[in-house]
Amino acid sequence: MMDNHDQNVDFLKDLASRIKGLREAKNLTQEDAHNDTGIHFGRIETGKWDPKFSTIKRISTYFDLSITEFFAEGFDE
């Protein structure tokens, strides 16, 4: 059984992968995405920063996704 720390680490890895995949699918660099949003994508994509929900909402909006669509792929239950 995984403890909360392990679950958080796994979630941050999934989040990092999802955001990186979305960014790369749009052929955007981390700098492009940062310039457009003010969000430091590098810290998120390396799993070094646990963003607030409001930041995740801004990222999903940036990629024209609802929160449901954002979490629909790439996350283990």
Short mmCIF file of C-alpha atoms in Angstrom, two decimals:
data_model
loop_
_atom_site.label_atom_id
_atom_site.label_comp_id
_atom_site.label_asym_id
_atom_site.label_seq_id
_atom_site.Cartn_x
_atom_site.Cartn_y
_atom_site.Cartn_z
CA MET A 1 0.00 0.00 0.00
CA MET A 2 1.30 3.43 -0.96
CA ASP A 3 1.53 6.18 1.62
CA ASN A 4 0.47 9.76 0.98
CA HIS A 5 4.00 10.86 0.10
CA ASP A 6 4.29 8.19 -2.60
CA GLN A 7 0.87 9.13 -3.97
CA ASN A 8 1.87 12.80 -4.10
CA VAL A 9 5.12 11.99 -5.89
CA ASP A 10 3.26 9.84 -8.42
CA PHE A 11 0.65 12.55 -8.95
CA LEU A 12 3.31 15.22 -9.54
CA LYS A 13 5.03 12.93 -12.07
CA ASP A 14 1.72 12.38 -13.87
CA LEU A 15 0.98 16.12 -13.79
CA ALA A 16 4.44 16.94 -15.13
CA SER A 17 4.07 14.43 -17.95
CA ARG A 18 0.58 15.64 -18.87
CA ILE A 19 1.60 19.29 -19.03
CA LYS A 20 4.78 18.55 -20.97
CA GLY A 21 2.81 16.43 -23.43
CA LEU A 22 0.24 19.16 -23.98
CA ARG A 23 2.95 21.78 -24.46
CA GLU A 24 4.94 19.67 -26.88
CA ALA A 25 1.81 18.77 -28.86
CA LYS A 26 1.41 22.50 -29.53
CA ASN A 27 5.11 22.81 -30.46
CA LEU A 28 5.66 25.29 -27.65
CA THR A 29 8.85 25.70 -25.67
CA GLN A 30 8.72 26.18 -21.91
CA GLU A 31 9.73 29.78 -22.57
CA ASP A 32 6.83 30.27 -25.04
CA ALA A 33 4.35 28.91 -22.50
CA HIS A 34 5.87 31.03 -19.72
CA ASN A 35 5.71 34.18 -21.84
CA ASP A 36 2.06 33.48 -22.65
CA THR A 37 0.96 32.62 -19.11
CA GLY A 38 3.53 33.80 -16.58
CA ILE A 39 3.66 30.22 -15.27
CA HIS A 40 7.06 28.59 -14.81
CA PHE A 41 6.49 25.37 -16.76
CA GLY A 42 10.02 24.09 -16.09
CA ARG A 43 9.44 23.75 -12.36
CA ILE A 44 6.17 21.90 -12.92
CA GLU A 45 7.52 19.62 -15.65
CA THR A 46 10.42 18.49 -13.48
CA GLY A 47 8.06 17.69 -10.60
CA LYS A 48 9.85 20.18 -8.33
CA TRP A 49 6.82 22.34 -7.74
CA ASP A 50 3.33 21.37 -6.63
CA PRO A 51 1.15 24.00 -8.31
CA LYS A 52 -2.03 25.32 -6.76
CA PHE A 53 -5.34 24.31 -8.28
CA SER A 54 -5.76 27.83 -9.69
CA THR A 55 -2.50 27.37 -11.63
CA ILE A 56 -3.68 24.03 -13.00
CA LYS A 57 -6.94 25.73 -14.02
CA ARG A 58 -4.98 28.47 -15.85
CA ILE A 59 -2.90 25.81 -17.62
CA SER A 60 -5.97 23.85 -18.69
CA THR A 61 -7.56 27.06 -20.00
CA TYR A 62 -4.33 27.88 -21.86
CA PHE A 63 -4.61 24.54 -23.66
CA ASP A 64 -8.35 25.03 -24.30
CA LEU A 65 -9.32 22.17 -21.99
CA SER A 66 -11.82 21.91 -19.19
CA ILE A 67 -10.51 20.59 -15.89
CA THR A 68 -12.29 17.30 -16.64
CA GLU A 69 -10.59 17.05 -20.02
CA PHE A 70 -7.24 17.96 -18.50
CA PHE A 71 -7.42 15.12 -15.97
CA ALA A 72 -9.03 12.66 -18.41
CA GLU A 73 -5.64 11.43 -19.69
CA GLY A 74 -2.38 10.46 -18.08
CA PHE A 75 -3.44 10.04 -14.48
CA ASP A 76 -3.69 6.77 -12.60
CA GLU A 77 -6.65 6.34 -10.33
#
